């Protein structure tokens, strides 16, 4: 699905390590694009794309230590020979990455935040008192619901664009179009849901897109958007809490709600105040020493700079328009 919906030449490269009996012991699936003749895995926006180990090798058991080390070493060497650039985040369950470090991978620590779905009472007890007050007030004043209509998805994109602009991000229309096709595929399989907060008049105040991984027992608060700050009651904390309570009431036993990374320290602290536990995981980076790799990196930096310049111009025009409207109203 990812390859079929990508506007570029995306392919999923799958590396498998089998034992003498043909049993899969480890694997690694990476989304790879081709640029300037380079084979590049440059992150994966649907969360984790790190190495996978069979059940017997997971965890830190000493009984599988040698085989685990060998498996990760072989995967790292094979991926390193095959791809020119790799940027991928590992699942939090994979903590021992020494074989990859010794194979030329840079290991960068990252933090996500999680709520245990079957421990919400304890989460509520440890949550910041002000956040609990905000949630109660929002539940009294607003309406929270699962909202999977296509028109609501367009509202989500509008809220999301305004929210991420504060962090210097500018989603393109092309990205939105690709994501809509992917979400349609996921929705047919209950792989994603949209939850919303609406006021008494039905206006959307906040929206969160949730990705579901039943195999991992995890629901991901993948992307969220809300109206600009300044409302008397903040709607977003209660929206997250509504998602948690809804999943806890389902027959399926979900283990975690994963909040994902935080592009700013303030956002990370916000999740701390919600009683979410910071969880360490790792980003893997490997770049082949090649002139073309340097050219590609320069092109990427230029592209990001141009996008940020366009975003600042658009935000400036929006502020100027609001200022003219206020003056006219006055």
JSON list of N, CA, C and O in Angstrom, two decimals, residues 44-73:
[
{"chain": "A", "resi": 44, "resn": "UNK", "atom": "N", "xyz": [10.53, 7.35, 8.68]},
{"chain": "A", "resi": 44, "resn": "UNK", "atom": "CA", "xyz": [9.28, 6.67, 8.36]},
{"chain": "A", "resi": 44, "resn": "UNK", "atom": "C", "xyz": [8.19, 7.29, 9.22]},
{"chain": "A", "resi": 44, "resn": "UNK", "atom": "O", "xyz": [8.18, 7.09, 10.43]},
{"chain": "A", "resi": 45, "resn": "UNK", "atom": "N", "xyz": [7.29, 8.04, 8.63]},
{"chain": "A", "resi": 45, "resn": "UNK", "atom": "CA", "xyz": [6.37, 8.84, 9.44]},
{"chain": "A", "resi": 45, "resn": "UNK", "atom": "C", "xyz": [5.30, 8.02, 10.14]},
{"chain": "A", "resi": 45, "resn": "UNK", "atom": "O", "xyz": [4.62, 8.52, 11.02]},
{"chain": "A", "resi": 46, "resn": "UNK", "atom": "N", "xyz": [5.14, 6.74, 9.78]},
{"chain": "A", "resi": 46, "resn": "UNK", "atom": "CA", "xyz": [4.19, 5.90, 10.50]},
{"chain": "A", "resi": 46, "resn": "UNK", "atom": "C", "xyz": [4.88, 5.18, 11.66]},
{"chain": "A", "resi": 46, "resn": "UNK", "atom": "O", "xyz": [4.70, 4.00, 11.89]},
{"chain": "A", "resi": 47, "resn": "UNK", "atom": "N", "xyz": [5.74, 5.91, 12.37]},
{"chain": "A", "resi": 47, "resn": "UNK", "atom": "CA", "xyz": [6.42, 5.42, 13.56]},
{"chain": "A", "resi": 47, "resn": "UNK", "atom": "C", "xyz": [7.57, 4.47, 13.23]},
{"chain": "A", "resi": 47, "resn": "UNK", "atom": "O", "xyz": [8.35, 4.76, 12.35]},
{"chain": "A", "resi": 48, "resn": "UNK", "atom": "N", "xyz": [7.66, 3.31, 13.87]},
{"chain": "A", "resi": 48, "resn": "UNK", "atom": "CA", "xyz": [8.92, 2.59, 13.96]},
{"chain": "A", "resi": 48, "resn": "UNK", "atom": "C", "xyz": [9.24, 1.75, 12.73]},
{"chain": "A", "resi": 48, "resn": "UNK", "atom": "O", "xyz": [8.35, 1.16, 12.12]},
{"chain": "A", "resi": 49, "resn": "UNK", "atom": "N", "xyz": [10.52, 1.71, 12.37]},
{"chain": "A", "resi": 49, "resn": "UNK", "atom": "CA", "xyz": [10.99, 0.90, 11.25]},
{"chain": "A", "resi": 49, "resn": "UNK", "atom": "C", "xyz": [12.37, 0.35, 11.57]},
{"chain": "A", "resi": 49, "resn": "UNK", "atom": "O", "xyz": [13.28, 0.41, 10.75]},
{"chain": "A", "resi": 50, "resn": "UNK", "atom": "N", "xyz": [12.55, -0.16, 12.78]},
{"chain": "A", "resi": 50, "resn": "UNK", "atom": "CA", "xyz": [13.83, -0.71, 13.18]},
{"chain": "A", "resi": 50, "resn": "UNK", "atom": "C", "xyz": [13.89, -2.21, 12.99]},
{"chain": "A", "resi": 50, "resn": "UNK", "atom": "O", "xyz": [12.93, -2.84, 12.53]},
{"chain": "A", "resi": 51, "resn": "UNK", "atom": "N", "xyz": [15.01, -2.83, 13.34]},
{"chain": "A", "resi": 51, "resn": "UNK", "atom": "CA", "xyz": [15.13, -4.29, 13.22]},
{"chain": "A", "resi": 51, "resn": "UNK", "atom": "C", "xyz": [14.12, -5.01, 14.11]},
{"chain": "A", "resi": 51, "resn": "UNK", "atom": "O", "xyz": [13.71, -4.50, 15.16]},
{"chain": "A", "resi": 52, "resn": "UNK", "atom": "N", "xyz": [13.74, -6.21, 13.67]},
{"chain": "A", "resi": 52, "resn": "UNK", "atom": "CA", "xyz": [12.81, -7.05, 14.41]},
{"chain": "A", "resi": 52, "resn": "UNK", "atom": "C", "xyz": [13.47, -8.37, 14.74]},
{"chain": "A", "resi": 52, "resn": "UNK", "atom": "O", "xyz": [14.20, -8.93, 13.91]},
{"chain": "A", "resi": 53, "resn": "UNK", "atom": "N", "xyz": [13.20, -8.88, 15.93]},
{"chain": "A", "resi": 53, "resn": "UNK", "atom": "CA", "xyz": [13.74, -10.15, 16.37]},
{"chain": "A", "resi": 53, "resn": "UNK", "atom": "C", "xyz": [12.61, -11.13, 16.63]},
{"chain": "A", "resi": 53, "resn": "UNK", "atom": "O", "xyz": [11.52, -10.73, 17.05]},
{"chain": "A", "resi": 54, "resn": "UNK", "atom": "N", "xyz": [12.88, -12.42, 16.42]},
{"chain": "A", "resi": 54, "resn": "UNK", "atom": "CA", "xyz": [11.87, -13.42, 16.75]},
{"chain": "A", "resi": 54, "resn": "UNK", "atom": "C", "xyz": [11.67, -13.43, 18.27]},
{"chain": "A", "resi": 54, "resn": "UNK", "atom": "O", "xyz": [12.50, -12.92, 19.03]},
{"chain": "A", "resi": 55, "resn": "UNK", "atom": "N", "xyz": [10.58, -14.01, 18.70]},
{"chain": "A", "resi": 55, "resn": "UNK", "atom": "CA", "xyz": [10.21, -13.97, 20.12]},
{"chain": "A", "resi": 55, "resn": "UNK", "atom": "C", "xyz": [11.31, -14.51, 21.02]},
{"chain": "A", "resi": 55, "resn": "UNK", "atom": "O", "xyz": [11.58, -13.96, 22.09]},
{"chain": "A", "resi": 56, "resn": "UNK", "atom": "N", "xyz": [12.00, -15.55, 20.58]},
{"chain": "A", "resi": 56, "resn": "UNK", "atom": "CA", "xyz": [13.02, -16.18, 21.43]},
{"chain": "A", "resi": 56, "resn": "UNK", "atom": "C", "xyz": [14.22, -15.26, 21.66]},
{"chain": "A", "resi": 56, "resn": "UNK", "atom": "O", "xyz": [14.94, -15.43, 22.64]},
{"chain": "A", "resi": 57, "resn": "UNK", "atom": "N", "xyz": [14.42, -14.28, 20.76]},
{"chain": "A", "resi": 57, "resn": "UNK", "atom": "CA", "xyz": [15.58, -13.40, 20.89]},
{"chain": "A", "resi": 57, "resn": "UNK", "atom": "C", "xyz": [15.24, -12.04, 21.47]},
{"chain": "A", "resi": 57, "resn": "UNK", "atom": "O", "xyz": [16.13, -11.23, 21.71]},
{"chain": "A", "resi": 58, "resn": "UNK", "atom": "N", "xyz": [13.95, -11.77, 21.66]},
{"chain": "A", "resi": 58, "resn": "UNK", "atom": "CA", "xyz": [13.56, -10.48, 22.24]},
{"chain": "A", "resi": 58, "resn": "UNK", "atom": "C", "xyz": [13.99, -10.40, 23.69]},
{"chain": "A", "resi": 58, "resn": "UNK", "atom": "O", "xyz": [14.22, -11.40, 24.36]},
{"chain": "A", "resi": 59, "resn": "UNK", "atom": "N", "xyz": [14.04, -9.18, 24.20]},
{"chain": "A", "resi": 59, "resn": "UNK", "atom": "CA", "xyz": [14.41, -8.97, 25.59]},
{"chain": "A", "resi": 59, "resn": "UNK", "atom": "C", "xyz": [15.90, -9.11, 25.79]},
{"chain": "A", "resi": 59, "resn": "UNK", "atom": "O", "xyz": [16.69, -9.17, 24.86]},
{"chain": "A", "resi": 60, "resn": "UNK", "atom": "N", "xyz": [16.31, -9.20, 27.03]},
{"chain": "A", "resi": 60, "resn": "UNK", "atom": "CA", "xyz": [17.73, -9.24, 27.34]},
{"chain": "A", "resi": 60, "resn": "UNK", "atom": "C", "xyz": [18.22, -10.56, 27.88]},
{"chain": "A", "resi": 60, "resn": "UNK", "atom": "O", "xyz": [19.23, -10.60, 28.57]},
{"chain": "A", "resi": 61, "resn": "UNK", "atom": "N", "xyz": [17.49, -11.62, 27.59]},
{"chain": "A", "resi": 61, "resn": "UNK", "atom": "CA", "xyz": [17.86, -12.92, 28.15]},
{"chain": "A", "resi": 61, "resn": "UNK", "atom": "C", "xyz": [19.28, -13.32, 27.72]},
{"chain": "A", "resi": 61, "resn": "UNK", "atom": "O", "xyz": [19.65, -13.21, 26.56]},
{"chain": "A", "resi": 62, "resn": "UNK", "atom": "N", "xyz": [20.06, -13.80, 28.67]},
{"chain": "A", "resi": 62, "resn": "UNK", "atom": "CA", "xyz": [21.43, -14.21, 28.38]},
{"chain": "A", "resi": 62, "resn": "UNK", "atom": "C", "xyz": [21.47, -15.44, 27.48]},
{"chain": "A", "resi": 62, "resn": "UNK", "atom": "O", "xyz": [22.43, -15.67, 26.75]},
{"chain": "A", "resi": 63, "resn": "UNK", "atom": "N", "xyz": [20.38, -16.24, 27.48]},
{"chain": "A", "resi": 63, "resn": "UNK", "atom": "CA", "xyz": [20.36, -17.47, 26.68]},
{"chain": "A", "resi": 63, "resn": "UNK", "atom": "C", "xyz": [20.39, -17.18, 25.18]},
{"chain": "A", "resi": 63, "resn": "UNK", "atom": "O", "xyz": [20.89, -18.00, 24.41]},
{"chain": "A", "resi": 64, "resn": "UNK", "atom": "N", "xyz": [19.86, -16.03, 24.79]},
{"chain": "A", "resi": 64, "resn": "UNK", "atom": "CA", "xyz": [19.87, -15.71, 23.37]},
{"chain": "A", "resi": 64, "resn": "UNK", "atom": "C", "xyz": [20.84, -14.62, 23.02]},
{"chain": "A", "resi": 64, "resn": "UNK", "atom": "O", "xyz": [20.79, -14.07, 21.91]},
{"chain": "A", "resi": 65, "resn": "UNK", "atom": "N", "xyz": [21.75, -14.28, 23.94]},
{"chain": "A", "resi": 65, "resn": "UNK", "atom": "CA", "xyz": [22.62, -13.12, 23.75]},
{"chain": "A", "resi": 65, "resn": "UNK", "atom": "C", "xyz": [23.52, -13.27, 22.52]},
{"chain": "A", "resi": 65, "resn": "UNK", "atom": "O", "xyz": [23.64, -12.35, 21.70]},
{"chain": "A", "resi": 66, "resn": "UNK", "atom": "N", "xyz": [24.14, -14.42, 22.36]},
{"chain": "A", "resi": 66, "resn": "UNK", "atom": "CA", "xyz": [25.06, -14.61, 21.25]},
{"chain": "A", "resi": 66, "resn": "UNK", "atom": "C", "xyz": [24.34, -14.58, 19.91]},
{"chain": "A", "resi": 66, "resn": "UNK", "atom": "O", "xyz": [24.78, -13.94, 18.95]},
{"chain": "A", "resi": 67, "resn": "UNK", "atom": "N", "xyz": [23.21, -15.29, 19.84]},
{"chain": "A", "resi": 67, "resn": "UNK", "atom": "CA", "xyz": [22.46, -15.31, 18.59]},
{"chain": "A", "resi": 67, "resn": "UNK", "atom": "C", "xyz": [21.87, -13.93, 18.28]},
{"chain": "A", "resi": 67, "resn": "UNK", "atom": "O", "xyz": [21.83, -13.51, 17.12]},
{"chain": "A", "resi": 68, "resn": "UNK", "atom": "N", "xyz": [21.41, -13.24, 19.32]},
{"chain": "A", "resi": 68, "resn": "UNK", "atom": "CA", "xyz": [20.87, -11.89, 19.12]},
{"chain": "A", "resi": 68, "resn": "UNK", "atom": "C", "xyz": [21.93, -10.95, 18.56]},
{"chain": "A", "resi": 68, "resn": "UNK", "atom": "O", "xyz": [21.69, -10.19, 17.63]},
{"chain": "A", "resi": 69, "resn": "UNK", "atom": "N", "xyz": [23.14, -11.01, 19.15]},
{"chain": "A", "resi": 69, "resn": "UNK", "atom": "CA", "xyz": [24.24, -10.16, 18.68]},
{"chain": "A", "resi": 69, "resn": "UNK", "atom": "C", "xyz": [24.57, -10.49, 17.23]},
{"chain": "A", "resi": 69, "resn": "UNK", "atom": "O", "xyz": [24.74, -9.60, 16.39]},
{"chain": "A", "resi": 70, "resn": "UNK", "atom": "N", "xyz": [24.65, -11.77, 16.91]},
{"chain": "A", "resi": 70, "resn": "UNK", "atom": "CA", "xyz": [24.99, -12.19, 15.55]},
{"chain": "A", "resi": 70, "resn": "UNK", "atom": "C", "xyz": [23.92, -11.76, 14.55]},
{"chain": "A", "resi": 70, "resn": "UNK", "atom": "O", "xyz": [24.23, -11.28, 13.45]},
{"chain": "A", "resi": 71, "resn": "UNK", "atom": "N", "xyz": [22.65, -11.91, 14.95]},
{"chain": "A", "resi": 71, "resn": "UNK", "atom": "CA", "xyz": [21.55, -11.55, 14.05]},
{"chain": "A", "resi": 71, "resn": "UNK", "atom": "C", "xyz": [21.56, -10.06, 13.73]},
{"chain": "A", "resi": 71, "resn": "UNK", "atom": "O", "xyz": [21.44, -9.66, 12.56]},
{"chain": "A", "resi": 72, "resn": "UNK", "atom": "N", "xyz": [21.70, -9.22, 14.75]},
{"chain": "A", "resi": 72, "resn": "UNK", "atom": "CA", "xyz": [21.72, -7.79, 14.51]},
{"chain": "A", "resi": 72, "resn": "UNK", "atom": "C", "xyz": [22.96, -7.36, 13.73]},
{"chain": "A", "resi": 72, "resn": "UNK", "atom": "O", "xyz": [22.90, -6.43, 12.91]},
{"chain": "A", "resi": 73, "resn": "UNK", "atom": "N", "xyz": [24.08, -8.03, 13.95]},
{"chain": "A", "resi": 73, "resn": "UNK", "atom": "CA", "xyz": [25.30, -7.72, 13.21]},
{"chain": "A", "resi": 73, "resn": "UNK", "atom": "C", "xyz": [25.13, -8.02, 11.72]},
{"chain": "A", "resi": 73, "resn": "UNK", "atom": "O", "xyz": [25.52, -7.22, 10.86]}
]
